[in-house]
mmCIF file of C-alpha atoms in Angstrom:
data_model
loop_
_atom_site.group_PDB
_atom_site.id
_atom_site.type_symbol
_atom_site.label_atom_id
_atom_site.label_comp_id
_atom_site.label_asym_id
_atom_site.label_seq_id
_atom_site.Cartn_x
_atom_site.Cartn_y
_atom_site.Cartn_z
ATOM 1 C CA UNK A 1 0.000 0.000 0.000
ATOM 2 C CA UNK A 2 1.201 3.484 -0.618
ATOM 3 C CA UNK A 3 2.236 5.706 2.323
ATOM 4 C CA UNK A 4 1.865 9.443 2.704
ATOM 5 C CA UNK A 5 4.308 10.495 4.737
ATOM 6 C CA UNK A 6 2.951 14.271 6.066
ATOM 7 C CA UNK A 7 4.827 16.813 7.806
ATOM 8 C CA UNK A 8 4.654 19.405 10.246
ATOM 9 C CA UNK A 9 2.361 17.384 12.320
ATOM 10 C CA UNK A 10 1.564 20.757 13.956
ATOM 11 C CA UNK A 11 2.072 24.797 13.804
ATOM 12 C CA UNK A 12 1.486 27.875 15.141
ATOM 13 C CA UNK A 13 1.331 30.812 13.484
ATOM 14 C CA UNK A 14 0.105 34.297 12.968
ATOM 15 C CA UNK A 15 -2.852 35.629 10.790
ATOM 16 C CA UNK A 16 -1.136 36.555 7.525
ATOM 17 C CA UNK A 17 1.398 34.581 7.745
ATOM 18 C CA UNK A 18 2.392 32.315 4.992
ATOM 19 C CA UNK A 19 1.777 28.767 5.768
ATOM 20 C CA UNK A 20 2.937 25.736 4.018
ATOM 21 C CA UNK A 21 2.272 21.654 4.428
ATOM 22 C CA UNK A 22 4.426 18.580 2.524
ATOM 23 C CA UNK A 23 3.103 15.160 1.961
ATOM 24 C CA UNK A 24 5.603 12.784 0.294
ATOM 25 C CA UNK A 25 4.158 9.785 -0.912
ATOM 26 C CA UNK A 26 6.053 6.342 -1.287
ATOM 27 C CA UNK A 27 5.850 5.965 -4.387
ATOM 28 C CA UNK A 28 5.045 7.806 -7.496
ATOM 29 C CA UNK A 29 1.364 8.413 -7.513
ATOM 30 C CA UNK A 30 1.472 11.702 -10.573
ATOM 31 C CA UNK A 31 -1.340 13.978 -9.473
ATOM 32 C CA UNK A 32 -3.842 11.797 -8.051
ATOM 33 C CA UNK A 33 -3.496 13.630 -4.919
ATOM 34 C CA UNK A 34 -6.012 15.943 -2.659
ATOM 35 C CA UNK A 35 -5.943 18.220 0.252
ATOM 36 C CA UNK A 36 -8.808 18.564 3.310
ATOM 37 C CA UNK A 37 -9.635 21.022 5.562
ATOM 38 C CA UNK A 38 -11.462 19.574 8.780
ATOM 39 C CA UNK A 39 -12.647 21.527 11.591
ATOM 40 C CA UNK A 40 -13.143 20.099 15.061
ATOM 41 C CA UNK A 41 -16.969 18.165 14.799
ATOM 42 C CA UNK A 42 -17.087 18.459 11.407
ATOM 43 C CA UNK A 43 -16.962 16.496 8.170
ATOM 44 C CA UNK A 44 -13.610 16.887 6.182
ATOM 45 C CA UNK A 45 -14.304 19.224 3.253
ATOM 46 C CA UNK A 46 -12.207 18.729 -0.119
ATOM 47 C CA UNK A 47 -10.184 21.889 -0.445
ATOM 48 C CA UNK A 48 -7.837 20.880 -3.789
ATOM 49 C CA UNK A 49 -7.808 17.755 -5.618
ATOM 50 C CA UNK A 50 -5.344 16.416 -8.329
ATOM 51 C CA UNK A 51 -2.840 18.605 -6.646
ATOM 52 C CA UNK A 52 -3.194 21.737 -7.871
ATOM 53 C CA UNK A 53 -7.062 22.376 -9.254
ATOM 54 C CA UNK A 54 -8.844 24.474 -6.416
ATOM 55 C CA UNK A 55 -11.983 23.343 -5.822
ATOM 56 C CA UNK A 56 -14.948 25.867 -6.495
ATOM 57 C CA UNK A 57 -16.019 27.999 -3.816
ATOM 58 C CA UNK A 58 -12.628 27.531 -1.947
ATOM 59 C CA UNK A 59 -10.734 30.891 -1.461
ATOM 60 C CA UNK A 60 -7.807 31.381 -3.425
ATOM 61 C CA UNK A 61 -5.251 32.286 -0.630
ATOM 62 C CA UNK A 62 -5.453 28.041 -0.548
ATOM 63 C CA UNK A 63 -3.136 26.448 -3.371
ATOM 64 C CA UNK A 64 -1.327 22.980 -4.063
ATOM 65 C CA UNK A 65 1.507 21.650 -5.908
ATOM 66 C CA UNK A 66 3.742 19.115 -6.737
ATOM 67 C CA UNK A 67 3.520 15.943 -8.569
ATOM 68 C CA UNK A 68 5.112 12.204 -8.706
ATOM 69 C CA UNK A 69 5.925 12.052 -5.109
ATOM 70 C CA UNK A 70 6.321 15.575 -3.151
ATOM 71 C CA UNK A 71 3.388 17.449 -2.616
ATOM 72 C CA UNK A 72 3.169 20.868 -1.335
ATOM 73 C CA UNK A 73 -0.053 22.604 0.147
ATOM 74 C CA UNK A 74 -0.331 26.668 0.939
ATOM 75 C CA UNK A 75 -1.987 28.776 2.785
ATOM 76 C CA UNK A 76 -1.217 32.547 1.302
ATOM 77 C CA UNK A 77 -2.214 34.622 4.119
ATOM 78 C CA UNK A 78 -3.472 32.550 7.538
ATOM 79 C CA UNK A 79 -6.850 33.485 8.487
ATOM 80 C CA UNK A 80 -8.353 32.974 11.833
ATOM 81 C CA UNK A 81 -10.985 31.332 10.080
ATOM 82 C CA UNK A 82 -8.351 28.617 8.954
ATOM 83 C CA UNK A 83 -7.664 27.169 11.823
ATOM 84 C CA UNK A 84 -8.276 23.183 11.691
ATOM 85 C CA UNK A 85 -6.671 20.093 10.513
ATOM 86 C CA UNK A 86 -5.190 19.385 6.859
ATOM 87 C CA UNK A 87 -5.033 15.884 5.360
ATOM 88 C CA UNK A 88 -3.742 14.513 2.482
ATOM 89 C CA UNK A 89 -4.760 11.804 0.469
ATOM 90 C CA UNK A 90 -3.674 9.641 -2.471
ATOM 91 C CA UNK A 91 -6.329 8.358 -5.135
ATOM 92 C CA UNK A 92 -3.447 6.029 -7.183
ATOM 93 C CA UNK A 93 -4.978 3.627 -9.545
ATOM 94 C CA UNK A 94 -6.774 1.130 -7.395
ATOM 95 C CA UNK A 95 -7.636 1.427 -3.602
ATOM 96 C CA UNK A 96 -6.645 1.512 -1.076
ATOM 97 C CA UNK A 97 -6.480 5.143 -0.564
ATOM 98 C CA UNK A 98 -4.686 6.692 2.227
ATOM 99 C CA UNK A 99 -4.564 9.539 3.878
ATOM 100 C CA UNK A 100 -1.605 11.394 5.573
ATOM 101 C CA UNK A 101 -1.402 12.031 8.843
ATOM 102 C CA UNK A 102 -3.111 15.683 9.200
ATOM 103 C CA UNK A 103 -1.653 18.843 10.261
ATOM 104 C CA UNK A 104 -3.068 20.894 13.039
ATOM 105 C CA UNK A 105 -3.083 24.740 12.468
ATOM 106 C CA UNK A 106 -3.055 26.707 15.012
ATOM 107 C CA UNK A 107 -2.952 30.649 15.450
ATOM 108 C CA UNK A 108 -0.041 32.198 17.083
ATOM 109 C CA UNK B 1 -28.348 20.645 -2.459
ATOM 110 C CA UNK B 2 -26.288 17.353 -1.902
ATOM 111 C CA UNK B 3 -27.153 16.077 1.228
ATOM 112 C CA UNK B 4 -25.377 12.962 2.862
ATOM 113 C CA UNK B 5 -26.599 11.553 5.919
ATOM 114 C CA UNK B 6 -25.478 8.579 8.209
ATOM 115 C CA UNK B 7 -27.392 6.387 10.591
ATOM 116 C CA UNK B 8 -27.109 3.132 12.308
ATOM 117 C CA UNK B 9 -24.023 3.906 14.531
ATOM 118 C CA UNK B 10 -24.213 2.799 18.206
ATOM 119 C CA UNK B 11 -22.632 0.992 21.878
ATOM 120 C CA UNK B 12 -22.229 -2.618 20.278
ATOM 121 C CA UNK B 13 -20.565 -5.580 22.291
ATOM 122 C CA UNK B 14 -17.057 -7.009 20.537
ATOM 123 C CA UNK B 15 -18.027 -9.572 17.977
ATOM 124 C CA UNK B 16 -21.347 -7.986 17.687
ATOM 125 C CA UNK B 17 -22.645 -6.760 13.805
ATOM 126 C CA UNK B 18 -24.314 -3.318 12.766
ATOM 127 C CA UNK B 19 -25.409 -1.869 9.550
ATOM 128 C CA UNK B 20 -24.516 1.741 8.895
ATOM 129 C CA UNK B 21 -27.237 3.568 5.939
ATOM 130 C CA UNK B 22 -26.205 6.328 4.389
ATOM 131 C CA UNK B 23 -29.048 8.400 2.725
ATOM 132 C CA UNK B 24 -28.400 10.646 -0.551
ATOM 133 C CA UNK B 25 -30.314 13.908 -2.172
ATOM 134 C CA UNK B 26 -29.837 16.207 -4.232
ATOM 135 C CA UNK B 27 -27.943 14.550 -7.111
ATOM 136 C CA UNK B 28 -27.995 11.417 -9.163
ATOM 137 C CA UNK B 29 -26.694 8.830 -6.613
ATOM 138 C CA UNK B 30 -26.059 6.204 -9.371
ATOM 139 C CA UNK B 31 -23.883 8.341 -11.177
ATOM 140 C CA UNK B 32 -21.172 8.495 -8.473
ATOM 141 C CA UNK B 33 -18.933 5.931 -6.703
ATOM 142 C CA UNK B 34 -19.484 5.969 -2.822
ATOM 143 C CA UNK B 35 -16.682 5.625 0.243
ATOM 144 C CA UNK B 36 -17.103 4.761 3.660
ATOM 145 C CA UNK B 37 -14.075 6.913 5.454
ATOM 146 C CA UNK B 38 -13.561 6.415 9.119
ATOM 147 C CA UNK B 39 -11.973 8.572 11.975
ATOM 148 C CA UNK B 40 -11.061 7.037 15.306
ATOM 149 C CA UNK B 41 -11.604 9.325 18.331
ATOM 150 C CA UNK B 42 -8.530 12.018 17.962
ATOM 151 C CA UNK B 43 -7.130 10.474 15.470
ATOM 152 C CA UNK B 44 -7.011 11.071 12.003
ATOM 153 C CA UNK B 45 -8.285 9.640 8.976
ATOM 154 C CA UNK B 46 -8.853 6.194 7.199
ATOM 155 C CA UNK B 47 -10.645 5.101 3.894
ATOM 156 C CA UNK B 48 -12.777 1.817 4.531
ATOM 157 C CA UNK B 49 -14.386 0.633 1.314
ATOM 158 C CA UNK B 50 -15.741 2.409 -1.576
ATOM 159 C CA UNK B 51 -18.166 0.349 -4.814
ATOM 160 C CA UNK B 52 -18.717 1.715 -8.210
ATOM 161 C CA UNK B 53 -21.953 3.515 -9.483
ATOM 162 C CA UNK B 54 -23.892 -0.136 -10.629
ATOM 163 C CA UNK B 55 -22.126 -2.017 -7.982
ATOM 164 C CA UNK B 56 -19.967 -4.512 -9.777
ATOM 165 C CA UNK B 57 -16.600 -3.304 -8.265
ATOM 166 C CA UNK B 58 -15.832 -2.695 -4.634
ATOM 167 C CA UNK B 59 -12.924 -2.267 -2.559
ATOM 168 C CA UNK B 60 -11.986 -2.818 1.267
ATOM 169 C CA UNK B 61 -8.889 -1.927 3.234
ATOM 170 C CA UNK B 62 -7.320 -4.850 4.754
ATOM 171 C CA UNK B 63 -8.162 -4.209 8.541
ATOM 172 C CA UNK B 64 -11.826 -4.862 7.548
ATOM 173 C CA UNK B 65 -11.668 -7.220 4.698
ATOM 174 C CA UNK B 66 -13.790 -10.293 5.101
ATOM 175 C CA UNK B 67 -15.973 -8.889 7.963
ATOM 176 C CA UNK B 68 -17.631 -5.309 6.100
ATOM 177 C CA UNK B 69 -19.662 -5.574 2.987
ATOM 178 C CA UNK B 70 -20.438 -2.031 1.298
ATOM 179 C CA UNK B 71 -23.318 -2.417 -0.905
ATOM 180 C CA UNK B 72 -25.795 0.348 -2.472
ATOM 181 C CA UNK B 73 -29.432 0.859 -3.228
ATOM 182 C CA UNK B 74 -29.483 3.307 -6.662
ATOM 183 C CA UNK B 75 -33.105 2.708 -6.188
ATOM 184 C CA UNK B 76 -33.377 3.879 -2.983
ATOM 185 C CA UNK B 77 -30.501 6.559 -2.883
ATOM 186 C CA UNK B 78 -28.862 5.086 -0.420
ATOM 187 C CA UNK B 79 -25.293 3.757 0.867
ATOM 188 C CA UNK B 80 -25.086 1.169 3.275
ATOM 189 C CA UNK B 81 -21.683 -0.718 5.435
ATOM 190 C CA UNK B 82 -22.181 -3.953 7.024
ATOM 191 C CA UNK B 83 -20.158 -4.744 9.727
ATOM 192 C CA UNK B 84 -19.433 -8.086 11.124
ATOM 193 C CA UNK B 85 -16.702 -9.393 13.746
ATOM 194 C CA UNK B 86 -16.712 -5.865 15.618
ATOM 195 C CA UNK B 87 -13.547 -4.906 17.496
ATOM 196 C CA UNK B 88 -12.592 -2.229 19.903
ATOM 197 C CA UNK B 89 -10.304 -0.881 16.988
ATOM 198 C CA UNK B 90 -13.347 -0.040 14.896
ATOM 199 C CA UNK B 91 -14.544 2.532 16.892
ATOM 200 C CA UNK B 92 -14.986 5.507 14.935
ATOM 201 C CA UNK B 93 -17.238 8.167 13.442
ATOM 202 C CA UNK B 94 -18.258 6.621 9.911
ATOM 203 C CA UNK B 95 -18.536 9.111 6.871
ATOM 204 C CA UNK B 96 -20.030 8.397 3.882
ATOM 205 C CA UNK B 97 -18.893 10.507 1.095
ATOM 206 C CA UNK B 98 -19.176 10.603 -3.125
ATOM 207 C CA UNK B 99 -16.177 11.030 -5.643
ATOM 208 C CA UNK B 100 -16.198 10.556 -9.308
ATOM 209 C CA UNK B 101 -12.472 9.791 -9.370
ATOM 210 C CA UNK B 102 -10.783 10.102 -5.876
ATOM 211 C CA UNK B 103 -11.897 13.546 -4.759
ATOM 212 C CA UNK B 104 -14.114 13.122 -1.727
ATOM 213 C CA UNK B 105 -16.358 15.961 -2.965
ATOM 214 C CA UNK B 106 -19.251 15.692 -0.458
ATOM 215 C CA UNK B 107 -19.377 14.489 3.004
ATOM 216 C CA UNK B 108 -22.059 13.318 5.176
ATOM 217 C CA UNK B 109 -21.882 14.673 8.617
ATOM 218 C CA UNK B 110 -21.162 11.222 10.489
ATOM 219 C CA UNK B 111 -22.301 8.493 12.567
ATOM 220 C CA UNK B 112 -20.355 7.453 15.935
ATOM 221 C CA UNK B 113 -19.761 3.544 16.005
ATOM 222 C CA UNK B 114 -18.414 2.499 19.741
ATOM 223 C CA UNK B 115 -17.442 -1.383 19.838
ATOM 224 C CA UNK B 116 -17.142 -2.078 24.002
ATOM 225 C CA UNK B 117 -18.210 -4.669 26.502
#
């Protein structure tokens, strides 16, 4: 199965800051890779999927890159509304799918 | 609006079975694939099975292979996870969610499973 390794695990920091996430997968999975947003009691809610294709209604200060195996998720300016934890996840070929880790944001 | 909502979660013994339903509106169920995605308390979160628009193709991670069955109801709009052989270890808050590819598009908003004696 492939392995998303995500990283930090955590941060702190201030509103307007520039924040950024990395998920590395094991092996090459090309763009078949998506970022959530969840906040505490909530349902995850698909931010950007196949790495770098926002999805609608999401504010732009949120972006992704990458491709193959190194992934790279942004936040342009940290809002306090943007506090909650970011996952990863790889869609290669056939399941299963995993997810990475998560990343708790925190304000400063 | 697409609206995805979970029921069926509950206190069941170890070993003990339950059938989570997951209930779809608002677009043309049979046109998506379907995922049941898990999160243990605090923790973070796992993909559990997902089965194509018609049915003929599902898929299971290996913790719960051979004890879940994910099955669907196009005629019914509706999602359901079978789950045999409980263990402590499955206890979770059970999402159902839609993709066309692997994008999780739409969530539902959970139901809490609790497997203890």
């Amino acid at each position: 199965d492939i392995q998303m390794t995500q990283s930090p695990s955590s941060l702190s920091a201030s509103v307007g800051d520039r924040v950024t996430i990395t998920c590395q997968a094991s092996q090459d999975i090309s763009n078949y890779l998506n970022w959530y947003q969840q906040k505490p009691g909530k349902a995850p809610k698909l931010l950007i999927y196949d790495a770098s294709n926002l999805e609608a209604g999401v504010p732009s200060r949120f972006s992704g890159s990458g491709s193959g195996t190194d992934f790279t998720f942004t936040i342009s300016s940290l809002q306090p509304e943007d506090i909650a934890t970011y996952y990863c996840q790889q869609y290669d070929t056939l399941p299963p799918w995993t997810f990475g880790r998560g990343t708790k944001v925190e304000i400063k | 609006e697409v609206q995805l909502v979970e029921s069926g979660g509950g206190l069941v013994q170890p070993g003990g079975s339950l059938r989570l339903s997951c209930a779809a509106s608002g677009f043309t169920f049979s046109s998506y694939w379907m995922s049941w995605v898990r999160q243990a308390p605090g923790k973070g979160l796992e993909w559990v099975a997902n089965i194509k628009q018609d049915g003929s193709e599902k898929y299971y991670v290996d913790s719960v292979k051979g004890r879940f069955t994910i099955s669907r109801d196009n005629a019914k709009n509706s999602l359901y996870l079978q789950m045999n052989s409980l263990r402590a270890e499955d206890t979770a808050v059970y999402y159902c969610a839609r993709h066309e590819f692997g994008d999780l598009d739409y969530w539902g908003q959970g139901t809490l499973v609790t497997v203890s004696s």
